[in-house]
PDB file of C-alpha atoms and ligand atoms in Angstrom:
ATOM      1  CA  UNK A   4     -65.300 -28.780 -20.242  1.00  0.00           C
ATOM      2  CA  UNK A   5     -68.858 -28.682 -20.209  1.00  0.00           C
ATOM      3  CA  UNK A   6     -71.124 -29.667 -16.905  1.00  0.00           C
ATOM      4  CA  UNK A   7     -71.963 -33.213 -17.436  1.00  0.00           C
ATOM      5  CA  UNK A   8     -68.926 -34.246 -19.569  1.00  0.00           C
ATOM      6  CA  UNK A   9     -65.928 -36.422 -18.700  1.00  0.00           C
ATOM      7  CA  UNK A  10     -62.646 -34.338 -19.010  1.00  0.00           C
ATOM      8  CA  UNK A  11     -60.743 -35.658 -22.178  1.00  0.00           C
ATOM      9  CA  UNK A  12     -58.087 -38.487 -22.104  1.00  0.00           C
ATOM     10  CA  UNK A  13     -55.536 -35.265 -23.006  1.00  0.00           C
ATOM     11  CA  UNK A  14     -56.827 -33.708 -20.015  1.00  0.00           C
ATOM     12  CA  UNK A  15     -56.274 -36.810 -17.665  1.00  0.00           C
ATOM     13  CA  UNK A  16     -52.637 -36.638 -19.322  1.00  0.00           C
ATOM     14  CA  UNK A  17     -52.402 -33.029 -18.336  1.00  0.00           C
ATOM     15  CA  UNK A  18     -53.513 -34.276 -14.693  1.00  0.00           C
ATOM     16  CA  UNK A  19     -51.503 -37.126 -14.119  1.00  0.00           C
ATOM     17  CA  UNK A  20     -54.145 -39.934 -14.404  1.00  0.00           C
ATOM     18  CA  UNK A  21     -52.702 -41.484 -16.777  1.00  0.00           C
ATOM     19  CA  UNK A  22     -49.189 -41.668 -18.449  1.00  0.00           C
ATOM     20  CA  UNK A  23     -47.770 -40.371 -21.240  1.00  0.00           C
ATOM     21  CA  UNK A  24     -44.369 -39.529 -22.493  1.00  0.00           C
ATOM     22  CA  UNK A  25     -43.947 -35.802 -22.175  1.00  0.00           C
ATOM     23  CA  UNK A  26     -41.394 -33.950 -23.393  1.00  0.00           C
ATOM     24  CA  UNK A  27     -42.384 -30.421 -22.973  1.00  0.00           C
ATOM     25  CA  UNK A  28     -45.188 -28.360 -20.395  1.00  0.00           C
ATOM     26  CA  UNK A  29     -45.388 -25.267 -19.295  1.00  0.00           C
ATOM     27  CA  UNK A  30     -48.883 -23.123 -17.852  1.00  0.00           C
ATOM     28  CA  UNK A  31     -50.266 -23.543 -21.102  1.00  0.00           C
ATOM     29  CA  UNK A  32     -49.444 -26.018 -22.862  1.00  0.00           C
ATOM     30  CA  UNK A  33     -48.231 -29.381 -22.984  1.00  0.00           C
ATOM     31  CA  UNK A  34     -46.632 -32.013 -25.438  1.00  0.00           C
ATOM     32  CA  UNK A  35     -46.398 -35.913 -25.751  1.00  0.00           C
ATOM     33  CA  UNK A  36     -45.276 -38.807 -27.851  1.00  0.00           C
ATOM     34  CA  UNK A  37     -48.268 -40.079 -29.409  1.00  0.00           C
ATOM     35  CA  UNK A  38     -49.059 -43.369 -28.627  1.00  0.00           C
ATOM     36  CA  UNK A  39     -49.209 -44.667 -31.683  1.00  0.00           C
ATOM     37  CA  UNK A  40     -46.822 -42.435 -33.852  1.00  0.00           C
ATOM     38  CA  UNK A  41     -47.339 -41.989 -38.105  1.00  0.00           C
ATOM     39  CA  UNK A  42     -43.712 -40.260 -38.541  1.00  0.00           C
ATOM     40  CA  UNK A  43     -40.620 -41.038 -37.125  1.00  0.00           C
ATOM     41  CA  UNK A  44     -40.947 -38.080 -34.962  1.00  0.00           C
ATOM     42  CA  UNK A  45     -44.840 -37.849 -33.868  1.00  0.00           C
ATOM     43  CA  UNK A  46     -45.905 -35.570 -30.810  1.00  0.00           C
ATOM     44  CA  UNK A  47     -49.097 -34.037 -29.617  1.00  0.00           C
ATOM     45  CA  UNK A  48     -48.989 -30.282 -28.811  1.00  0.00           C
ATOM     46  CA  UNK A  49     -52.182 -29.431 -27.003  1.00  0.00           C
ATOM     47  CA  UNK A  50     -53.202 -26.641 -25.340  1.00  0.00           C
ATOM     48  CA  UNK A  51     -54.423 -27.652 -21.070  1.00  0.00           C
ATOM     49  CA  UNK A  52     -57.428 -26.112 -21.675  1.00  0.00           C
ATOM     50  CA  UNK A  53     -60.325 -28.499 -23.570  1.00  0.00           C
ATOM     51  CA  UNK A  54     -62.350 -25.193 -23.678  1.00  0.00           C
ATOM     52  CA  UNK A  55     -61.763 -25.537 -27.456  1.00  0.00           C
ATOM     53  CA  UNK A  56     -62.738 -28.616 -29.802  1.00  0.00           C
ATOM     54  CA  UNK A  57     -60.675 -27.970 -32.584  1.00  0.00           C
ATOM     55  CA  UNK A  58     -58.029 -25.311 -34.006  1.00  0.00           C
ATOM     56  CA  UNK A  59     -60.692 -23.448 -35.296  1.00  0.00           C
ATOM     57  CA  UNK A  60     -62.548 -23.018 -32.293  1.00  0.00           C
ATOM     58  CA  UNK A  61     -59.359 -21.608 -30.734  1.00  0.00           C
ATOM     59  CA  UNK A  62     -58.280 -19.105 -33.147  1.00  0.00           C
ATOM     60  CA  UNK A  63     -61.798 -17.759 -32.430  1.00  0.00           C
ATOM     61  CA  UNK A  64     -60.969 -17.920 -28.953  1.00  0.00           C
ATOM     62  CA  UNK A  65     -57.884 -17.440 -27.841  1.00  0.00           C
ATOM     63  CA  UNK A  66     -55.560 -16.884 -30.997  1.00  0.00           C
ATOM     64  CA  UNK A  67     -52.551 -15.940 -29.266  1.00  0.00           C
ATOM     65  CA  UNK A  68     -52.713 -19.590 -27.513  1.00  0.00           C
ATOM     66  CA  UNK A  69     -52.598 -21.340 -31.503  1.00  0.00           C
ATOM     67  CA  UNK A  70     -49.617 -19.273 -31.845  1.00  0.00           C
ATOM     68  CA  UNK A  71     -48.064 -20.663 -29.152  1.00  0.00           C
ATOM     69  CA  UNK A  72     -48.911 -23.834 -30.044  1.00  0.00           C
ATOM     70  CA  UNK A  73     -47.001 -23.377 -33.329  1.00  0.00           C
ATOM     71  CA  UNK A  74     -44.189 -22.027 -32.083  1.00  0.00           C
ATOM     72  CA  UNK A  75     -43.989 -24.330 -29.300  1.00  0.00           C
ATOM     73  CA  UNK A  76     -44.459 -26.730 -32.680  1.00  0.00           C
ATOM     74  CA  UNK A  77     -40.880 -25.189 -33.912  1.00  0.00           C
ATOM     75  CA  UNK A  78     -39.330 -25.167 -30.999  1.00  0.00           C
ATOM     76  CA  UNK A  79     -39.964 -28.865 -30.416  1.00  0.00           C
ATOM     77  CA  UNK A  80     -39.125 -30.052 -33.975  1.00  0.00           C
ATOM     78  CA  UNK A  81     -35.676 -28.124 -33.428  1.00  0.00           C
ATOM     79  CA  UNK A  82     -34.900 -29.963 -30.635  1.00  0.00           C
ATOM     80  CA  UNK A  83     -36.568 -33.511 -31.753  1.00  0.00           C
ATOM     81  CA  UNK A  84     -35.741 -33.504 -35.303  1.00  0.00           C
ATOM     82  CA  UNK A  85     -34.109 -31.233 -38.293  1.00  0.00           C
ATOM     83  CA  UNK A  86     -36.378 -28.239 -37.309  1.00  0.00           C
ATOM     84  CA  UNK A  87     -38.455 -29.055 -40.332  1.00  0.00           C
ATOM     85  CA  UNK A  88     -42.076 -30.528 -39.530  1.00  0.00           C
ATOM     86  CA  UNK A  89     -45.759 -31.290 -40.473  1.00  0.00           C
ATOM     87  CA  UNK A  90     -48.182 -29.869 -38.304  1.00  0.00           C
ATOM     88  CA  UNK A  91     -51.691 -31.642 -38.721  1.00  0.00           C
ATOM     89  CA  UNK A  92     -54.933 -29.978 -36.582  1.00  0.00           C
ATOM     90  CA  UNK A  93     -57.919 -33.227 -37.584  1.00  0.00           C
ATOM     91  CA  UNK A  94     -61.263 -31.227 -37.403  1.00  0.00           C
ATOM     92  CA  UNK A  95     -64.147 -33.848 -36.986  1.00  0.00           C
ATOM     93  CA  UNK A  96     -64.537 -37.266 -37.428  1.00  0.00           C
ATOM     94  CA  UNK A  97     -64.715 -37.302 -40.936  1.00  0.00           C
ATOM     95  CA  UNK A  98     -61.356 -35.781 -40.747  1.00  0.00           C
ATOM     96  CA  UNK A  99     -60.105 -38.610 -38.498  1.00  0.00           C
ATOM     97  CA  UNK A 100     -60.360 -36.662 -35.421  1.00  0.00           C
ATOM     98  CA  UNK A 101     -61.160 -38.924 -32.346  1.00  0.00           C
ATOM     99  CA  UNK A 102     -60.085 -36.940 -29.124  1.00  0.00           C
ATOM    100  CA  UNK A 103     -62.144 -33.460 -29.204  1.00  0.00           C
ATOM    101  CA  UNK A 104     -59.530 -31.323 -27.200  1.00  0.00           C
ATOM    102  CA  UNK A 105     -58.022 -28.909 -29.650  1.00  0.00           C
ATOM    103  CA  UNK A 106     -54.016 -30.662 -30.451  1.00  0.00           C
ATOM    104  CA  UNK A 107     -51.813 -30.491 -33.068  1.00  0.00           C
ATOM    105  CA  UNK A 108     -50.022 -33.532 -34.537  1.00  0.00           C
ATOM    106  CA  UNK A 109     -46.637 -32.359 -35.078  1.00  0.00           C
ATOM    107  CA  UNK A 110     -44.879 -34.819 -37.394  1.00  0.00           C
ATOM    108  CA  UNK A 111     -41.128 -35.197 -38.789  1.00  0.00           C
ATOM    109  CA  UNK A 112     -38.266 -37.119 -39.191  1.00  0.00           C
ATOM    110  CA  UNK A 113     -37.729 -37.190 -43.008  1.00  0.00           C
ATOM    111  CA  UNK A 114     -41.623 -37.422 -44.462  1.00  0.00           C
ATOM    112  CA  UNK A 115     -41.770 -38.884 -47.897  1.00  0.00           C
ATOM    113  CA  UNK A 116     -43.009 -36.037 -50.385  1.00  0.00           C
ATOM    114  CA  UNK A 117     -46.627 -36.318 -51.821  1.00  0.00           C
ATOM    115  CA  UNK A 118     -48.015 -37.995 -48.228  1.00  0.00           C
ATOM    116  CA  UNK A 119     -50.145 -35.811 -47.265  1.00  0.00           C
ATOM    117  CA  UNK A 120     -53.803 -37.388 -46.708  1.00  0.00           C
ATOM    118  CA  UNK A 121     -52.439 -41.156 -46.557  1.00  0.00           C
TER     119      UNK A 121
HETATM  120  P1  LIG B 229     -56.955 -37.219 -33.522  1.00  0.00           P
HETATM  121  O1  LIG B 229     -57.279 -38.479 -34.285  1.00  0.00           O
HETATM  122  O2  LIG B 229     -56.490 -36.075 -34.375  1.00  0.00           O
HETATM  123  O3  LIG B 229     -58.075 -36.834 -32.582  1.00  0.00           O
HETATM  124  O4  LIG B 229     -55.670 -37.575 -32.673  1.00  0.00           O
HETATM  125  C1  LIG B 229     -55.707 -38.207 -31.436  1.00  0.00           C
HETATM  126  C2  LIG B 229     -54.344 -38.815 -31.245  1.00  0.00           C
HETATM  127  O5  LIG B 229     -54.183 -39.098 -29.882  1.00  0.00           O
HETATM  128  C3  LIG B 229     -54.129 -40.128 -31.997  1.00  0.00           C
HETATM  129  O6  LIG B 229     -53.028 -39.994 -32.906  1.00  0.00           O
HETATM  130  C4  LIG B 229     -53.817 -41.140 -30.895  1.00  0.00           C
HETATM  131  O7  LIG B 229     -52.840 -42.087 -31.255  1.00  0.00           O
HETATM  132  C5  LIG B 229     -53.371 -40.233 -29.768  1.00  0.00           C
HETATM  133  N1  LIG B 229     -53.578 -40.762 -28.429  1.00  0.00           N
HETATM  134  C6  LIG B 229     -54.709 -41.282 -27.906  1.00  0.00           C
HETATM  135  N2  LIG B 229     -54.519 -41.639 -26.627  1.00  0.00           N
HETATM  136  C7  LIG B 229     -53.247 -41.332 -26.322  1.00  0.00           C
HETATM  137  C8  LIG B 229     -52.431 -41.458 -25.157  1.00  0.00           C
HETATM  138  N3  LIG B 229     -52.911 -41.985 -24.022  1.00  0.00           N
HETATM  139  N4  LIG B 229     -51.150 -41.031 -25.209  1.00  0.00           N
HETATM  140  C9  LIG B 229     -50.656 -40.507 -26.339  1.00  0.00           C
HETATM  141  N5  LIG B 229     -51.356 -40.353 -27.479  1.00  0.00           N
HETATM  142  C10 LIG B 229     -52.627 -40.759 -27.479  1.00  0.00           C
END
């Protein structure tokens, strides 16, 4: 986080200041229903640290944490769904991104073919 700046709402999750429905954490790394879910299965995997904006910015950083985020990813669609996922990383607004603390949008639960973009 830089000086001036508010932490992120994903940060506040990882602190406790507000709720959210978490189904995994560990040092790293945690992971949430999102609020307002686009799949039948729809979780957030984001990395505690909101050192990086976007998946980009971390595999510049810190790649071996967007590997954990992807496995983490697998691990969670095993145990959530079929074991067979989307995983979505929005990069800017144009994109649709509207929280700038690198996440991943892990969706599944049967996703109609030829989706992608709607
Ligand atoms: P993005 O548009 O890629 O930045 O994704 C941000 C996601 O965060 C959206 O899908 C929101 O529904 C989700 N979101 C925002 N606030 C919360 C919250 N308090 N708990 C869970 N998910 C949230």
């Amino acid at each position: 986080m830089s000086a001036n700046a508010e932490p992120s709402i994903f940060t506040r999750i990882v602190a406790r200041e507000i709720p959210a429905d978490v189904v995994f954490e560990n040092e790293r790394i945690i992971a949430f229903r999102d609020i307002a879910p686009k799949a039948p299965v729809h979780l957030l995997v984001v990395p505690k640290t909101e050192a990086y904006r976007n998946a980009g910015e971390l595999a510049a950083g810190d790649p071996a944490l967007l590997a954990e985020v992807i496995t983490t990813a697998q691990r969670l669609a095993d145990e959530h769904s079929d074991g067979e996922f989307r995983l979505v990383f929005n990069t800017g607004p144009s994109a649709g991104q509207t929280v700038f603390h690198v996440h991943a949008h892990l969706l599944g639960g049967h996703l109609p073919e030829g989706t992608l973009g709607q």
